[in-house]
Short mmCIF file of N, CA and C in Angstrom, two decimals:
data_model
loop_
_atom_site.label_atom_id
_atom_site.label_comp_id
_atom_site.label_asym_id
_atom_site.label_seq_id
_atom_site.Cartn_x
_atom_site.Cartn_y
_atom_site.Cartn_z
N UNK A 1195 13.78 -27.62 14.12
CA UNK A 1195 12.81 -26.54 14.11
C UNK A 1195 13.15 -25.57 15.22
N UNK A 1196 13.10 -23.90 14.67
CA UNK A 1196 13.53 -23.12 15.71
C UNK A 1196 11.88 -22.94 16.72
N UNK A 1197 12.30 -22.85 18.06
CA UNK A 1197 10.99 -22.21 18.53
C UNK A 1197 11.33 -21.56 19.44
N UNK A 1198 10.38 -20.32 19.91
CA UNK A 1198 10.81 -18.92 20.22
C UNK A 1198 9.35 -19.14 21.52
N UNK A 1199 9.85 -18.90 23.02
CA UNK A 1199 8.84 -18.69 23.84
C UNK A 1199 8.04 -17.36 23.68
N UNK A 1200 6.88 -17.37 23.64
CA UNK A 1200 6.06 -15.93 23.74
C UNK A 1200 5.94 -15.79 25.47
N UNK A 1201 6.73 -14.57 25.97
CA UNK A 1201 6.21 -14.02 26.93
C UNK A 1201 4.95 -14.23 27.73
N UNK A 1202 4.87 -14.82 28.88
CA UNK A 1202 3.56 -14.75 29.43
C UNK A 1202 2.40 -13.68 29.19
N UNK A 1203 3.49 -12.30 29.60
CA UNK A 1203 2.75 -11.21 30.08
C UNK A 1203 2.20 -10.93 28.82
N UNK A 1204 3.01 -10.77 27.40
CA UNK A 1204 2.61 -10.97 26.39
C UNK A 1204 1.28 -11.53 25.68
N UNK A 1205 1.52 -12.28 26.19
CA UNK A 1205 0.03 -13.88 26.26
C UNK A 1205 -0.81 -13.32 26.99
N UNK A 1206 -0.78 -12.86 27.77
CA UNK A 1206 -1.84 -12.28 28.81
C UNK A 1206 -2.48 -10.97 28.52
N UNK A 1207 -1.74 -10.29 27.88
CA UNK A 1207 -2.44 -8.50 27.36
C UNK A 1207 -3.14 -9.23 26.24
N UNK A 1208 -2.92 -10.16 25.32
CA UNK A 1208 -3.68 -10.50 24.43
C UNK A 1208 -5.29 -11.14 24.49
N UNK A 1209 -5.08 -12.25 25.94
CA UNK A 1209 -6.15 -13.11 25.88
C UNK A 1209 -6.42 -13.89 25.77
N UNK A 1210 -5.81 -14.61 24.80
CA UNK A 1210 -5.92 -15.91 24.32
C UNK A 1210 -6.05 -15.86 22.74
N UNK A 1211 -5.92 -14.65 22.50
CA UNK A 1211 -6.29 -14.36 20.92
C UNK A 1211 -4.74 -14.76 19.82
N UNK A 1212 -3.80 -14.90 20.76
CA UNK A 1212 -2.67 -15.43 19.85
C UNK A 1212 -2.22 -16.74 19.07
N UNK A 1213 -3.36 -17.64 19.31
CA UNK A 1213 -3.40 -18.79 19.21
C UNK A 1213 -4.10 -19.15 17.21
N UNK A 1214 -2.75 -19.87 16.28
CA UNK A 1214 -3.51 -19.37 15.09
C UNK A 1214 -1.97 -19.24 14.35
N UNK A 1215 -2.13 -18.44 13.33
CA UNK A 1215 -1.11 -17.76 12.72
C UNK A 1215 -1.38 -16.33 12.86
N UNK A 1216 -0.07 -15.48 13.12
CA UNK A 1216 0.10 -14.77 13.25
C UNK A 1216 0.93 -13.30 12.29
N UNK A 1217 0.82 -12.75 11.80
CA UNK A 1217 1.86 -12.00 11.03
C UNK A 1217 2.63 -11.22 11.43
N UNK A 1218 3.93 -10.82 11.40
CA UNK A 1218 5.44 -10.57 11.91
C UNK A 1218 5.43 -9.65 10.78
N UNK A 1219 5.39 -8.26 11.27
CA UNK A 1219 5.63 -7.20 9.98
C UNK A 1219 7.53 -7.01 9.77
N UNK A 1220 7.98 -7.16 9.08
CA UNK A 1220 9.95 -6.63 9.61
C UNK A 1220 10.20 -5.32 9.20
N UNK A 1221 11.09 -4.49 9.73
CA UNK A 1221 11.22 -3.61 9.66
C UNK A 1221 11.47 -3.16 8.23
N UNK A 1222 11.69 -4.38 7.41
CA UNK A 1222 11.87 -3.29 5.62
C UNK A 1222 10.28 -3.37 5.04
N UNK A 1223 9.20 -3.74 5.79
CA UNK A 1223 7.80 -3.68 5.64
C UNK A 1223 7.61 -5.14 4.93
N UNK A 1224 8.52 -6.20 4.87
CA UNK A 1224 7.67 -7.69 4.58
C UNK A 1224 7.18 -8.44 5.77
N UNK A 1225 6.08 -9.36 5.48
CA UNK A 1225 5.60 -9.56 6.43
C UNK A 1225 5.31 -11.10 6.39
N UNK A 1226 5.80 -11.92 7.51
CA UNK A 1226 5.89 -13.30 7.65
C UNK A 1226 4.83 -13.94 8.41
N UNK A 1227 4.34 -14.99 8.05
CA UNK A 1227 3.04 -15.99 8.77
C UNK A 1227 3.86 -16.79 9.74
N UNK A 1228 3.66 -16.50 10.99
CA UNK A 1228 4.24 -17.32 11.95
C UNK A 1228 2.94 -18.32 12.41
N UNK A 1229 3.28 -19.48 13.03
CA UNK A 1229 2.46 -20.07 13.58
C UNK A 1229 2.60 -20.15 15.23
N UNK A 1230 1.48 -19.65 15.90
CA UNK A 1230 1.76 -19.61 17.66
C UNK A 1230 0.40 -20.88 18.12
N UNK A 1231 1.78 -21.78 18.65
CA UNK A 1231 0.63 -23.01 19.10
C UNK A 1231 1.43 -23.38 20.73
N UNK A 1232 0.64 -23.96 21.53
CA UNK A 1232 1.05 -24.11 22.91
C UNK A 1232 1.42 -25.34 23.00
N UNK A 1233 2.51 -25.47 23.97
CA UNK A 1233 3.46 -26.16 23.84
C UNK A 1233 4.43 -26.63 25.46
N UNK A 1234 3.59 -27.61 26.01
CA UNK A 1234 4.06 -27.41 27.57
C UNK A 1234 4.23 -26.51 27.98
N UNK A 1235 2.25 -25.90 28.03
CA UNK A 1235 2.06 -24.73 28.69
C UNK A 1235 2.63 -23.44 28.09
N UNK A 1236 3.45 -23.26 27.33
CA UNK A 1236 3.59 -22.34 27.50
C UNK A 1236 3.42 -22.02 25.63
N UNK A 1237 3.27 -21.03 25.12
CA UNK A 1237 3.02 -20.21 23.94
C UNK A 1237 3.73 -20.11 22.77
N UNK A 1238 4.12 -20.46 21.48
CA UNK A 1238 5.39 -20.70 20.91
C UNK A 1238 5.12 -19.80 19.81
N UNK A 1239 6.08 -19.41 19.26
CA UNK A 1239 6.28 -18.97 17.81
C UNK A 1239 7.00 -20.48 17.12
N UNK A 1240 6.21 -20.92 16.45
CA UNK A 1240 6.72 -21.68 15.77
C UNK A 1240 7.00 -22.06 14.07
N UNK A 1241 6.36 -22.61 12.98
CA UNK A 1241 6.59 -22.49 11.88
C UNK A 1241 6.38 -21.11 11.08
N UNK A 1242 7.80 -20.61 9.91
CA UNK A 1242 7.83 -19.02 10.15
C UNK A 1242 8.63 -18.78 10.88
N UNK A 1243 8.43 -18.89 12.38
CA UNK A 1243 9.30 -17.90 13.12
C UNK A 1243 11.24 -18.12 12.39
N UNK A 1244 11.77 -19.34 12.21
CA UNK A 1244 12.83 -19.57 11.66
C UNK A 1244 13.16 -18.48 10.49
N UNK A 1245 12.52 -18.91 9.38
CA UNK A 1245 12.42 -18.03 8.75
C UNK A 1245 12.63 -16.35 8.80
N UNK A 1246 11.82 -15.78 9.77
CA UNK A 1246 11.70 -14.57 10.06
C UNK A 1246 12.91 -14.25 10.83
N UNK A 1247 14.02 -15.10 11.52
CA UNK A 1247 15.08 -15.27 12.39
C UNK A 1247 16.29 -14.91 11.15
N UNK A 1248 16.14 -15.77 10.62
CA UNK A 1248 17.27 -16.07 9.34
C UNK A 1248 17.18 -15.19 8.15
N UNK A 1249 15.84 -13.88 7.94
CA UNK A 1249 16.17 -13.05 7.49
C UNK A 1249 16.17 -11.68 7.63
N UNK A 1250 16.63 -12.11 9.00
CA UNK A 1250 16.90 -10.53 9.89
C UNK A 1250 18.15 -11.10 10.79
N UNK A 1251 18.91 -12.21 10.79
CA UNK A 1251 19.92 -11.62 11.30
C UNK A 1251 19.76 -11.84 12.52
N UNK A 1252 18.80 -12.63 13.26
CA UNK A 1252 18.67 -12.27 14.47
C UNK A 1252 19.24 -13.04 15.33
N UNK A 1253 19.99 -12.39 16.69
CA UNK A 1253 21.37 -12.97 17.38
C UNK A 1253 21.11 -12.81 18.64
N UNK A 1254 21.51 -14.11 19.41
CA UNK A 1254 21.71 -13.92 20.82
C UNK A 1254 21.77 -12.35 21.12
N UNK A 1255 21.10 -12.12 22.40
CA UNK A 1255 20.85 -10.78 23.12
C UNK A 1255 20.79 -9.79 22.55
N UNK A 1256 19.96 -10.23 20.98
CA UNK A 1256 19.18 -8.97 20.36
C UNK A 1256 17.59 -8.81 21.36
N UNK A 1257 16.82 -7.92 20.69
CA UNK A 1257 16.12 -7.35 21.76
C UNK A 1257 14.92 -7.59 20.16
N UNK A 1258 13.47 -7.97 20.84
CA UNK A 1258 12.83 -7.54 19.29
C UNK A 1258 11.26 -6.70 19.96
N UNK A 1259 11.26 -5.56 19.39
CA UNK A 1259 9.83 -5.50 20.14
C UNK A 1259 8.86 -5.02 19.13
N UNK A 1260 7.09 -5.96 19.74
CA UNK A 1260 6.33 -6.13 18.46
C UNK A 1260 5.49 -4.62 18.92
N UNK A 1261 4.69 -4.59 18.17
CA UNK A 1261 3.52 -3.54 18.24
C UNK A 1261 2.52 -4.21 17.68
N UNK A 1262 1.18 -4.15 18.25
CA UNK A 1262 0.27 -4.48 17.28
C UNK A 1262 -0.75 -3.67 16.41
N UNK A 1263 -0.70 -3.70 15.26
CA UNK A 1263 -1.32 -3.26 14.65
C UNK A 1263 -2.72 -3.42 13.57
N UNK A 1264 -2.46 -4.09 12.86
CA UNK A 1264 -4.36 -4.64 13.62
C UNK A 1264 -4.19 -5.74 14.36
N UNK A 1265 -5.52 -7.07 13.74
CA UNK A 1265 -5.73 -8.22 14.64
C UNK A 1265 -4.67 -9.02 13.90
N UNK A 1266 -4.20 -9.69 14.49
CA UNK A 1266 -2.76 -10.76 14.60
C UNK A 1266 -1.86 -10.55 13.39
N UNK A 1267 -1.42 -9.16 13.72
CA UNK A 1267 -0.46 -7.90 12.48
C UNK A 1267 0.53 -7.57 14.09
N UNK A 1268 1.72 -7.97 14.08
CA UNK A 1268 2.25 -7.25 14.54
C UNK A 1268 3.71 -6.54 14.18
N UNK A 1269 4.15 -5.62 14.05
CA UNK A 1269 4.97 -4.16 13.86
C UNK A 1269 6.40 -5.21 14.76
N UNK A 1270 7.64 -5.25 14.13
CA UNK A 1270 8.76 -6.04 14.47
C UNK A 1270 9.76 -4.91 14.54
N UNK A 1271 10.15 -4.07 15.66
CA UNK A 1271 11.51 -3.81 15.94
C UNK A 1271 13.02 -4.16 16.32
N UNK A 1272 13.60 -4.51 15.73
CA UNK A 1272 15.07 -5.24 15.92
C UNK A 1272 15.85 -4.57 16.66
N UNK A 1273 16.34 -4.86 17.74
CA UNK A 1273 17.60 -4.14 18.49
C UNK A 1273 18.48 -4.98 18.61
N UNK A 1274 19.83 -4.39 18.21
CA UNK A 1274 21.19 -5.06 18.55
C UNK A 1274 21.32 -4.91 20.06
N UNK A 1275 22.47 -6.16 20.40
CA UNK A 1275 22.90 -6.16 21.87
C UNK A 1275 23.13 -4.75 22.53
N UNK A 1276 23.85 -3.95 21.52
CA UNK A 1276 23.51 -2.67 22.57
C UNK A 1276 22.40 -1.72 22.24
N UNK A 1277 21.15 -2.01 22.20
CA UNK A 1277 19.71 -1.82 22.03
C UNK A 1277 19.56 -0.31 20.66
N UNK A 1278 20.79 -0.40 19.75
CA UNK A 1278 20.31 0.36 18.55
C UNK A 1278 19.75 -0.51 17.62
N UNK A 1279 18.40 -0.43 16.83
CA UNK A 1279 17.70 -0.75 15.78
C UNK A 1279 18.39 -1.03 14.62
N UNK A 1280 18.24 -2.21 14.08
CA UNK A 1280 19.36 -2.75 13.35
C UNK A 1280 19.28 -2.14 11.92
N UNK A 1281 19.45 -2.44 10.86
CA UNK A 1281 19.13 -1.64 9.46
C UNK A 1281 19.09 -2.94 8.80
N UNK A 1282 18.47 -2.35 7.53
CA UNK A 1282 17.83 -3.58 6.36
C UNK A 1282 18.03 -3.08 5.36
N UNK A 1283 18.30 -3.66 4.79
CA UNK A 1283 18.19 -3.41 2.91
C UNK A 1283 16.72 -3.53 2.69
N UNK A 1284 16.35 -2.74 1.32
CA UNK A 1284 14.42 -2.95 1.09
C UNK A 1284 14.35 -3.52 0.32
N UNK A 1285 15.01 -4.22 -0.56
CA UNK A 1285 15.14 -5.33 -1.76
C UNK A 1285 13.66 -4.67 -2.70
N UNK A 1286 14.50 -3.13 -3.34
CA UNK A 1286 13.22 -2.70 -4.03
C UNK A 1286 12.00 -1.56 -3.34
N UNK A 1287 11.84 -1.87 -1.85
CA UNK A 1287 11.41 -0.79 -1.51
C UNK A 1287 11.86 0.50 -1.17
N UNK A 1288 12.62 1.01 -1.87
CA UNK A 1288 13.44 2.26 -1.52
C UNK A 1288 13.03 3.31 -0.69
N UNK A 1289 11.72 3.34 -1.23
CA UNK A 1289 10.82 4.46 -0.46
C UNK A 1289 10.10 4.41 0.91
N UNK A 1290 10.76 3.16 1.12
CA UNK A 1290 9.86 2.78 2.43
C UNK A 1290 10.26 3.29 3.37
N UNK A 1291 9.82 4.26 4.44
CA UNK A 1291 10.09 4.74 6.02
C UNK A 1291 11.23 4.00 6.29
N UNK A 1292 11.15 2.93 6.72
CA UNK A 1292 12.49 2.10 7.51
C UNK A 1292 13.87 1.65 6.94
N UNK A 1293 13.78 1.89 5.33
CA UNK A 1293 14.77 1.76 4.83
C UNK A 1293 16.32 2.34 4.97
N UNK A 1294 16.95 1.80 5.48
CA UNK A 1294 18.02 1.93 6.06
C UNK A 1294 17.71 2.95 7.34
N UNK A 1295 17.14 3.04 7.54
CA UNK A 1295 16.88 3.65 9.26
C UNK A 1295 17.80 3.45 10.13
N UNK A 1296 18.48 4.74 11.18
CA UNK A 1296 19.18 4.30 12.59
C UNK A 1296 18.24 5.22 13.12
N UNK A 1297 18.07 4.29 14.17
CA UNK A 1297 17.34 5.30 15.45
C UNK A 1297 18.94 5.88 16.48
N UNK A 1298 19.91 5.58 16.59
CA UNK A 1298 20.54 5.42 17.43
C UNK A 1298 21.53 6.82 17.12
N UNK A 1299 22.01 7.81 18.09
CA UNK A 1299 23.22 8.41 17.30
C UNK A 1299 24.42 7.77 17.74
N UNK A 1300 24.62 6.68 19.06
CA UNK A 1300 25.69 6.63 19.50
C UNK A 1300 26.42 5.48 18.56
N UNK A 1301 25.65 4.83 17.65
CA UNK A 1301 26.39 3.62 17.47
C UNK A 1301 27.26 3.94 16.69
#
């Protein structure tokens, strides 16, 4: 089982309200049920989070940053090691904002 530490500070702007399942929006707009349960002290992404890892690709000294958008909805940005936003296929959502998106011009 993969498990992913949640940030203290993270944990702390929230409250205590992370505790539960959580939803992981990805950048082609699907959205995954993670489970965040504590775990010697400290905060986990746990069942889900694998999942959500394995279909984005996600790699040592990528960068991911959430947003929240409503209550336990949060907005998933992917950055590659050199911090450009990775791209997705929309499997069908063509029209969607993020579909094939670069934020980056240098890459």
């Amino acid at each position: 089982m993969l498990l992913q530490i949640v940030p203290n500070r993270f944990v702390k702007h929230f409250a205590g309200k992370l505790s539960g399942t959580v939803k992981l929006e990805s950048p082609n707009g699907n959205r995954y049920d993670v489970e965040v349960t504590e775990h010697h002290n400290k905060m986990m992404f746990r069942h889900g989070w694998e999942a959500f890892v394995d279909a984005h690709h996600i790699e040592e000294n990528d960068s991911l940053l959430f947003r929240n958008i409503e209550t336990s909805v949060f907005e998933v940005m992917i950055l590659d090691s050199d911090g450009c936003e990775k791209m997705f296929r929309c499997s069908g959502r063509k029209k969607h904002p993020k579909c094939w998106r670069k934020k980056c011009t240098f890459c």
